[in-house]
PDB file of C-alpha atoms in Angstrom:
ATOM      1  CA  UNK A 183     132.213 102.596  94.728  1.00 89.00           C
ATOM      2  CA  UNK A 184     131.606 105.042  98.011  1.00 95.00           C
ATOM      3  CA  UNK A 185     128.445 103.522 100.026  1.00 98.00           C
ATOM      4  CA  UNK A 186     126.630 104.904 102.885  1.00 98.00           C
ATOM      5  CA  UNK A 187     124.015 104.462 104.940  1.00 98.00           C
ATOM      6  CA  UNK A 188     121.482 106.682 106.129  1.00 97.00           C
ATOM      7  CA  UNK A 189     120.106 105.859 109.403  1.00 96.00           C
ATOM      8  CA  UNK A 190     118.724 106.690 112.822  1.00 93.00           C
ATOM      9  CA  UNK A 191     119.760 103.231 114.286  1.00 97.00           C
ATOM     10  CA  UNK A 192     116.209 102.054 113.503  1.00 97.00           C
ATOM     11  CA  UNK A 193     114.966  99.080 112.743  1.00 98.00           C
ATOM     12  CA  UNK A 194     114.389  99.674 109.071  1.00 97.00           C
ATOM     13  CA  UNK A 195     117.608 101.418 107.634  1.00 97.00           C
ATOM     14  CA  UNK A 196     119.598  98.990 109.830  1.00 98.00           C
ATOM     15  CA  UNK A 197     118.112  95.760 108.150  1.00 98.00           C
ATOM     16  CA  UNK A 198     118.379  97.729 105.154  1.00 98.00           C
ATOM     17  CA  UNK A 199     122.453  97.905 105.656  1.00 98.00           C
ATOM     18  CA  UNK A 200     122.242  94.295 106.535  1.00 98.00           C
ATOM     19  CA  UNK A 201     120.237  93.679 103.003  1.00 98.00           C
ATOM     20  CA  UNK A 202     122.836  95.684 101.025  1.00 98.00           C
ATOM     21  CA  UNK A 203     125.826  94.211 103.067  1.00 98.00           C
ATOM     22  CA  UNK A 204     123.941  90.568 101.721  1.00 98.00           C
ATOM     23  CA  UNK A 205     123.926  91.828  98.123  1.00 98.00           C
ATOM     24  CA  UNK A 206     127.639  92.474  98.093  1.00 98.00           C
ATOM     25  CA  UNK A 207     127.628  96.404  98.408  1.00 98.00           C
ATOM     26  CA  UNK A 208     130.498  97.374 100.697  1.00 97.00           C
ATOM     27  CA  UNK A 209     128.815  99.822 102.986  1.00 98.00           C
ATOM     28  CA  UNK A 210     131.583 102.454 104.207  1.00 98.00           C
ATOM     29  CA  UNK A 211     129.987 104.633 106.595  1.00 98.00           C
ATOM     30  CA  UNK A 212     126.582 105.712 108.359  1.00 98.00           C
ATOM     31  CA  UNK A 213     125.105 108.732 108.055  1.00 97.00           C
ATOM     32  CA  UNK A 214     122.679 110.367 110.714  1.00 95.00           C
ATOM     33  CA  UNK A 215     120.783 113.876 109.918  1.00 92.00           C
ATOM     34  CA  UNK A 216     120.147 115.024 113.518  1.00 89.00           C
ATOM     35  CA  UNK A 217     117.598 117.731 113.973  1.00 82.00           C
ATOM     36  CA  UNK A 218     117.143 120.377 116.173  1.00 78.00           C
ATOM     37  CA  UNK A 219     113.227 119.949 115.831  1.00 70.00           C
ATOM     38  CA  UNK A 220     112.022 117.008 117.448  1.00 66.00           C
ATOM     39  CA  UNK A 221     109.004 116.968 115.434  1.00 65.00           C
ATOM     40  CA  UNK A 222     110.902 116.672 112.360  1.00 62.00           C
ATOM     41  CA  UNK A 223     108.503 115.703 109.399  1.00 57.00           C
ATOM     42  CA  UNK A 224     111.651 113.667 107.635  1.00 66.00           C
ATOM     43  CA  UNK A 225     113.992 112.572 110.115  1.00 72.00           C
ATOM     44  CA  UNK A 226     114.218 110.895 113.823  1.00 74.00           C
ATOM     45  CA  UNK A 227     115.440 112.882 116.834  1.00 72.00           C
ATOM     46  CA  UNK A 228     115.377 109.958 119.461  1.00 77.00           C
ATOM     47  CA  UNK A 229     118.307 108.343 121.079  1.00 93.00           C
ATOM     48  CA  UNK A 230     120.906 109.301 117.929  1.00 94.00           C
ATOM     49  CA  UNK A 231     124.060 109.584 120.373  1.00 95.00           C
ATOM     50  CA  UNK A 232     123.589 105.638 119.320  1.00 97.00           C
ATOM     51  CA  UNK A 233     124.702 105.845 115.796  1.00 97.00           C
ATOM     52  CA  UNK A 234     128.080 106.859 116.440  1.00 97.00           C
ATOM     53  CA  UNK A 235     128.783 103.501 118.309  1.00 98.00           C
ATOM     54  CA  UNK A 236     127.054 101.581 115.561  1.00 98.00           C
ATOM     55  CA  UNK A 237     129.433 102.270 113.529  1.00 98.00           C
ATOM     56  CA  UNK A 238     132.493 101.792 115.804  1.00 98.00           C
ATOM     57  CA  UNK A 239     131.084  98.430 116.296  1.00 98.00           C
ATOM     58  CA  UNK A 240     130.457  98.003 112.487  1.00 98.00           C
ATOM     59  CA  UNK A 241     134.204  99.185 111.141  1.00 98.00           C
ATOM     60  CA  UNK A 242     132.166 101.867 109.334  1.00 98.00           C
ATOM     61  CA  UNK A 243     133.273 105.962 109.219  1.00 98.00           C
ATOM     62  CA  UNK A 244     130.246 107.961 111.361  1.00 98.00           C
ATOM     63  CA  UNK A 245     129.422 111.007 109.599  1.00 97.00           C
ATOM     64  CA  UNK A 246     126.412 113.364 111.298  1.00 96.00           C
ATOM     65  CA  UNK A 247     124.843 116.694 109.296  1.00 95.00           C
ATOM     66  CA  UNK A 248     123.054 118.985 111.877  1.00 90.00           C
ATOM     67  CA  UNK A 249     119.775 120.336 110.241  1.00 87.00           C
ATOM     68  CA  UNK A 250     116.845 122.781 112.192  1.00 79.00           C
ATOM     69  CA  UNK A 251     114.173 120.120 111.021  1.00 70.00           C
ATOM     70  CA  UNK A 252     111.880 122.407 109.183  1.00 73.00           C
ATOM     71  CA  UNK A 253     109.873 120.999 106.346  1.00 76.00           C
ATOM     72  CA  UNK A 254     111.541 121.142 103.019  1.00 75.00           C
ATOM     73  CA  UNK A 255     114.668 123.072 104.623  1.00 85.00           C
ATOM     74  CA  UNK A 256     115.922 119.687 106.065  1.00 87.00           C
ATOM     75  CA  UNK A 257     116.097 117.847 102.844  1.00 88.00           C
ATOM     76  CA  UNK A 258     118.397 121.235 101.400  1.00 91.00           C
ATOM     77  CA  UNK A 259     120.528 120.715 104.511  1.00 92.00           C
ATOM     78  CA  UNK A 260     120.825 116.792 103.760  1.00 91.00           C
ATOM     79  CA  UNK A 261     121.786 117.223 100.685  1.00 94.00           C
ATOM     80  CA  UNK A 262     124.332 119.453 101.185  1.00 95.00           C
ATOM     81  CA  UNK A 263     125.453 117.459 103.956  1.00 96.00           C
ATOM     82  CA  UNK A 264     125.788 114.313 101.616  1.00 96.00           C
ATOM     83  CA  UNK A 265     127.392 116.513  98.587  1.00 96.00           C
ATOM     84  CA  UNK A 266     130.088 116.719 101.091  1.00 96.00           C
ATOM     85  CA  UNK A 267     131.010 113.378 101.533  1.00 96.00           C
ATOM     86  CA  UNK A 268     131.382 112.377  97.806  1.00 94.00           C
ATOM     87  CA  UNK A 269     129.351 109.282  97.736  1.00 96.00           C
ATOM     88  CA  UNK A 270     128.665 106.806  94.391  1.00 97.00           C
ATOM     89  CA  UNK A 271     125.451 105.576  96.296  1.00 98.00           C
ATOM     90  CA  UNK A 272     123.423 106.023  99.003  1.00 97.00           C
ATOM     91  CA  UNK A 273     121.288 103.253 101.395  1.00 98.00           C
ATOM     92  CA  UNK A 274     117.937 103.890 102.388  1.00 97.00           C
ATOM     93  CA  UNK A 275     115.567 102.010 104.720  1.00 96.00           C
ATOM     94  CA  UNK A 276     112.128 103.727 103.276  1.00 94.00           C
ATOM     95  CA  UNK A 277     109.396 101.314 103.435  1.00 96.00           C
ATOM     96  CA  UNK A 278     106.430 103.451 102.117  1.00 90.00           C
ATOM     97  CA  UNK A 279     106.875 106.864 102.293  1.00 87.00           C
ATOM     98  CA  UNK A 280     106.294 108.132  99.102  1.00 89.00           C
ATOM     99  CA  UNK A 281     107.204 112.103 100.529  1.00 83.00           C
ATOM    100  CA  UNK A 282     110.946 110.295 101.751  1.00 86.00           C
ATOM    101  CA  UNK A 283     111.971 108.116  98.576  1.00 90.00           C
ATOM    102  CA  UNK A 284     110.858 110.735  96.201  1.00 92.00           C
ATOM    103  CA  UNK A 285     113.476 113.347  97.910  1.00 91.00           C
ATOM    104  CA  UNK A 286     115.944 110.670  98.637  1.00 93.00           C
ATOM    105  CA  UNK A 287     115.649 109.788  94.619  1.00 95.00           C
ATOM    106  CA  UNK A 288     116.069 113.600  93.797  1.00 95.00           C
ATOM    107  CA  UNK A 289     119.326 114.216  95.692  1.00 95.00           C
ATOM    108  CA  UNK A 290     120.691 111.255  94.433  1.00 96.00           C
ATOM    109  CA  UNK A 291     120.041 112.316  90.976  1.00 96.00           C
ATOM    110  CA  UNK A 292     121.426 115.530  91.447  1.00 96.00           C
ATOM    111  CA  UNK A 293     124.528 114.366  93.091  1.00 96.00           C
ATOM    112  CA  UNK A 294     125.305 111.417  90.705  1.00 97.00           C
ATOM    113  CA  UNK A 295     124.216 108.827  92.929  1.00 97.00           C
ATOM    114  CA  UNK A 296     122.811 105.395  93.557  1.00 98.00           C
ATOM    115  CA  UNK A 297     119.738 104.753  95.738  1.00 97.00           C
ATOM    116  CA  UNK A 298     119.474 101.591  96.723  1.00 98.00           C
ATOM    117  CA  UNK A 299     115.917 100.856  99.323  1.00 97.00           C
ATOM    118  CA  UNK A 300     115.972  97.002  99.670  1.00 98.00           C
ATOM    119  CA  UNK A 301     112.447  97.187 101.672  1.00 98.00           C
ATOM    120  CA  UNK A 302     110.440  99.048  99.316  1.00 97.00           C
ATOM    121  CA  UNK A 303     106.895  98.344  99.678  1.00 96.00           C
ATOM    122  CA  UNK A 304     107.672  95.356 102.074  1.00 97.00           C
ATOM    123  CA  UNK A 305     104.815  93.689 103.257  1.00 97.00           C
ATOM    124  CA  UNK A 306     104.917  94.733 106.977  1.00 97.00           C
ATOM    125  CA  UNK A 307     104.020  91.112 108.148  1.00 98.00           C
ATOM    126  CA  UNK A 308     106.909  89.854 106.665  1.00 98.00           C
ATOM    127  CA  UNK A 309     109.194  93.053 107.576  1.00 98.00           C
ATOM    128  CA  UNK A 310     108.847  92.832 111.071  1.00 98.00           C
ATOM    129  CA  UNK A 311     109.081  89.340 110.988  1.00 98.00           C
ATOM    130  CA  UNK A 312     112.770  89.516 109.356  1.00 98.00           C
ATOM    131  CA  UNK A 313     113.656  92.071 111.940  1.00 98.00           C
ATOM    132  CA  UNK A 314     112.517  89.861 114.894  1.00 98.00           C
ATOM    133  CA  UNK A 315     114.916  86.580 113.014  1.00 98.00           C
ATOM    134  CA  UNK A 316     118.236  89.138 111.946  1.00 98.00           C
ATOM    135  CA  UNK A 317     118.120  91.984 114.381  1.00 98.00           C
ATOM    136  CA  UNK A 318     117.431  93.376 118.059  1.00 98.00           C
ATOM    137  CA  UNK A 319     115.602  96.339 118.126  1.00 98.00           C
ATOM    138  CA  UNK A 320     113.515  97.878 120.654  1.00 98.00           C
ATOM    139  CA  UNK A 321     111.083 100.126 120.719  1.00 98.00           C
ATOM    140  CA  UNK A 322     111.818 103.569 122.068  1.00 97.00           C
ATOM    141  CA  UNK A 323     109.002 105.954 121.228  1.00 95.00           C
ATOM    142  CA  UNK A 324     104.985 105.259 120.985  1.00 96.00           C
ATOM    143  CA  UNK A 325     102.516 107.110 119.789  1.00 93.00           C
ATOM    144  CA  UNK A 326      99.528 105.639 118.774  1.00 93.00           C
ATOM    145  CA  UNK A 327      96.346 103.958 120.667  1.00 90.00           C
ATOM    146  CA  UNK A 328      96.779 101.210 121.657  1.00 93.00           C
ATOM    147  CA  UNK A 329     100.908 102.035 121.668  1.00 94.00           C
ATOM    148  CA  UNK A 330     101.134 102.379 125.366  1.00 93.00           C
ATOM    149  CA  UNK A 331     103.779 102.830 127.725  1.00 94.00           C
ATOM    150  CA  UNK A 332     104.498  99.433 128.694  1.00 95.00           C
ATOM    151  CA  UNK A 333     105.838  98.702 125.026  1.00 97.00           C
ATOM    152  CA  UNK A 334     108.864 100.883 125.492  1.00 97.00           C
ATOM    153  CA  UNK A 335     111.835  99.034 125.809  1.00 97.00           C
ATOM    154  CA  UNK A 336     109.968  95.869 123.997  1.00 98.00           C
ATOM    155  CA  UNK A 337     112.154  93.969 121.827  1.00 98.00           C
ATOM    156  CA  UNK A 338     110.834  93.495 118.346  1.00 98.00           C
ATOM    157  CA  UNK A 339     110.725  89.580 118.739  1.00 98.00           C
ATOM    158  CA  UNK A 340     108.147  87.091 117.508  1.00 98.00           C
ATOM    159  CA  UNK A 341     105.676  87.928 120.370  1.00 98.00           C
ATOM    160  CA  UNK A 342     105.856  91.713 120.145  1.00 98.00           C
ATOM    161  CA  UNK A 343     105.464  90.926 116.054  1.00 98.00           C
ATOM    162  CA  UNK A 344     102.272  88.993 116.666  1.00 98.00           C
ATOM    163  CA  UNK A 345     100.909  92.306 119.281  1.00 97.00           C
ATOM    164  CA  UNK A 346     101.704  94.501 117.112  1.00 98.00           C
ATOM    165  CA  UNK A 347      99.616  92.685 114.381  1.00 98.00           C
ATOM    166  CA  UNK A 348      96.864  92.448 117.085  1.00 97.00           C
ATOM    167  CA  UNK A 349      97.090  95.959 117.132  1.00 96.00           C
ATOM    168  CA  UNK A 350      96.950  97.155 113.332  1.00 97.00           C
ATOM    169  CA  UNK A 351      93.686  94.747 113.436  1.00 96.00           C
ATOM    170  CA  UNK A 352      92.050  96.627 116.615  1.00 95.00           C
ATOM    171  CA  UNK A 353      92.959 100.184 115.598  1.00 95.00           C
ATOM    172  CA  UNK A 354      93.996 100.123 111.916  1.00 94.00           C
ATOM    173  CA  UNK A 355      97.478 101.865 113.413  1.00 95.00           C
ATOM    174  CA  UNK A 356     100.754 100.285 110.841  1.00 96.00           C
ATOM    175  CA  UNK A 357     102.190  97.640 112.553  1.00 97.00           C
ATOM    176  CA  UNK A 358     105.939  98.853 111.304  1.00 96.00           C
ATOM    177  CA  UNK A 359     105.291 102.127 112.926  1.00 95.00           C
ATOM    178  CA  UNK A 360     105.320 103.858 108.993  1.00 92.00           C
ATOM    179  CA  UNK A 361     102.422 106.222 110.059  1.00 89.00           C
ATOM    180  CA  UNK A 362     104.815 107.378 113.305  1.00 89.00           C
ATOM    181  CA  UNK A 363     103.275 105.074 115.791  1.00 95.00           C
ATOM    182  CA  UNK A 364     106.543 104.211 117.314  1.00 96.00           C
ATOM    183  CA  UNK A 365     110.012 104.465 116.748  1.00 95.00           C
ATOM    184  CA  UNK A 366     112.505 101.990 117.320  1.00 97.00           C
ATOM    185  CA  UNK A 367     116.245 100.930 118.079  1.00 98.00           C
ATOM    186  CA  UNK A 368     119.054  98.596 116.835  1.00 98.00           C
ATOM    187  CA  UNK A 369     121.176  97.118 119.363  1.00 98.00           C
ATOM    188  CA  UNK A 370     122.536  94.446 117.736  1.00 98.00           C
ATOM    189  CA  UNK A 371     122.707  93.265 113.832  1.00 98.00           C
ATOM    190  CA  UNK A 372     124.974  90.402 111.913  1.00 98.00           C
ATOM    191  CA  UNK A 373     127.126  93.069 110.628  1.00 98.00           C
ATOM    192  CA  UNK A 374     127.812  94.716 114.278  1.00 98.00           C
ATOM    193  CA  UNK A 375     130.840  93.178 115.554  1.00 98.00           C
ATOM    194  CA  UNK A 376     129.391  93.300 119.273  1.00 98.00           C
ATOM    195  CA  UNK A 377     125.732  94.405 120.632  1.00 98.00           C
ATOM    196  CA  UNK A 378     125.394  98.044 121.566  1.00 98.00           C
ATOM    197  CA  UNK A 379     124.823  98.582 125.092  1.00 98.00           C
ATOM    198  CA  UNK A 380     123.410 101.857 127.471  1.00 97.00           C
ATOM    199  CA  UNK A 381     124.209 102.934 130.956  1.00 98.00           C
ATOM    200  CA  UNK A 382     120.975 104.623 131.742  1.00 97.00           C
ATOM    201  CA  UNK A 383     117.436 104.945 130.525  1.00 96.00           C
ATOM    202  CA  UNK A 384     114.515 107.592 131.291  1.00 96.00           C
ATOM    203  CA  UNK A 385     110.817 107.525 130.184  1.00 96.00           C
ATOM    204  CA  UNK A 386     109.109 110.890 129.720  1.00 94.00           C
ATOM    205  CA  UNK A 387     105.401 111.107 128.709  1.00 93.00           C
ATOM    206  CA  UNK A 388     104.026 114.080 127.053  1.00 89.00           C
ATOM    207  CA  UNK A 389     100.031 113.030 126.310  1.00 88.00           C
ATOM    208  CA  UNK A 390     100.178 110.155 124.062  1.00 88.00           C
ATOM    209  CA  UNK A 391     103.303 110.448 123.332  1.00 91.00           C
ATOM    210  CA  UNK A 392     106.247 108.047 125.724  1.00 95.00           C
ATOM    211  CA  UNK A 393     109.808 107.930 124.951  1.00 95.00           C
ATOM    212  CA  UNK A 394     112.375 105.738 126.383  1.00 97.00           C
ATOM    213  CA  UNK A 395     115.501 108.104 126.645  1.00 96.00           C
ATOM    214  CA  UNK A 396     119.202 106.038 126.339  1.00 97.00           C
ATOM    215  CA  UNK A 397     122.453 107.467 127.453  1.00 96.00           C
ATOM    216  CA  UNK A 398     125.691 106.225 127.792  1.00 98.00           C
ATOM    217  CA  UNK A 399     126.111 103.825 124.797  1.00 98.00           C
ATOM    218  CA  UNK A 400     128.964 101.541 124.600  1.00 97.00           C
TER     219      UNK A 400
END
């Protein structure tokens, strides 16, 4: 069977490879949807140049499907994007968006696919807590109170778990960043042959919002 990914280089579909890779499914090839909207309501926008050398580093084909990132017209142009590639199954990292698995579930019926979403309805203690043991991932984007801009660039280790627990207690935000708070990104996993690495990095703040911009990966 034909496996891929679908991923950002986030935290959460990148364990999720990891998970499937553990369960024996022989993951071919990552997938990124890259918008043109940044404010995409399905997909990420931030720092996606990294994908490509995730999967150099992983022995895995890179495949990319451009979309404009309008509601409901993105998830027309991912499927046809996948439809393309003639998968058997597909790997998701949804945690709890119901509006993302129940698309993701209706391609892959319509295209003769598996789904397979290894960290559906995680609890997000334990979530993060698996990322901080198997992965490093830092956070790139924040935008949330409490999120501020000193947390870009944080790696998602134990301490960084434990303040962003603090923080869902304080301000009720998700502390796996499901409701948008932040976004985040992989830079090294068991299943990478090498870490990723970056020759530059920006920060730009627009209001609440503070992104940590990447270029250069290696």
């Amino acid at each position: 069977m034909t496996w891929a990914a679908l991923t950002s280089g986030g935290k959460d579909s990148v364990l999720a490879v990891q998970r499937a890779i553990d369960a024996g499914i022989e993951v071919s090839a990552l997938v990124t949807v890259r918008p043109e909207n940044p404010h995409s309501y399905m997909f990420h926008s931030a720092n996606l140049d990294a994908v490509r050398v995730m999967a150099e580093v992983a022995g895995m084909e890179y495949h990319e499907i451009p979309s404009a990132g309008k509601k409901e017209e993105e998830i027309v142009e991912m499927e046809e994007g996948l439809a393309a590639l003639g998968l058997d199954g597909i790997v998701t990292g949804a945690v709890a968006s119901t509006y993302q698995r129940s698309r993701l579930e209706a391609i892959a019926g319509r295209l003769g696919m598996q789904l397979y979403a290894p960290l559906w309805h995680m609890d997000y203690a334990a979530l993060l807590r698996e990322v901080a043991a198997r992965l490093d991932a830092i956070i790139v984007v924040c935008a949330a109170e409490g999120l501020t801009e000193e947390f870009l660039g944080a790696h998602i280790d134990d301490a960084t778990v434990e303040r962003l627990l603090d923080l869902e207690r304080r301000y009720r935000i998700n502390p796996a960043g499901e409701g948008g708070e932040y976004e985040s990104l992989t830079l090294d996993a068991p299943f990478f042959s090498r870490p990723l690495t970056y020759a530059s990095a920006e920060r730009r703040s627009v209001g609440d919002r503070h992104e940590l911009l990447l270029k250069g990966f290696a």
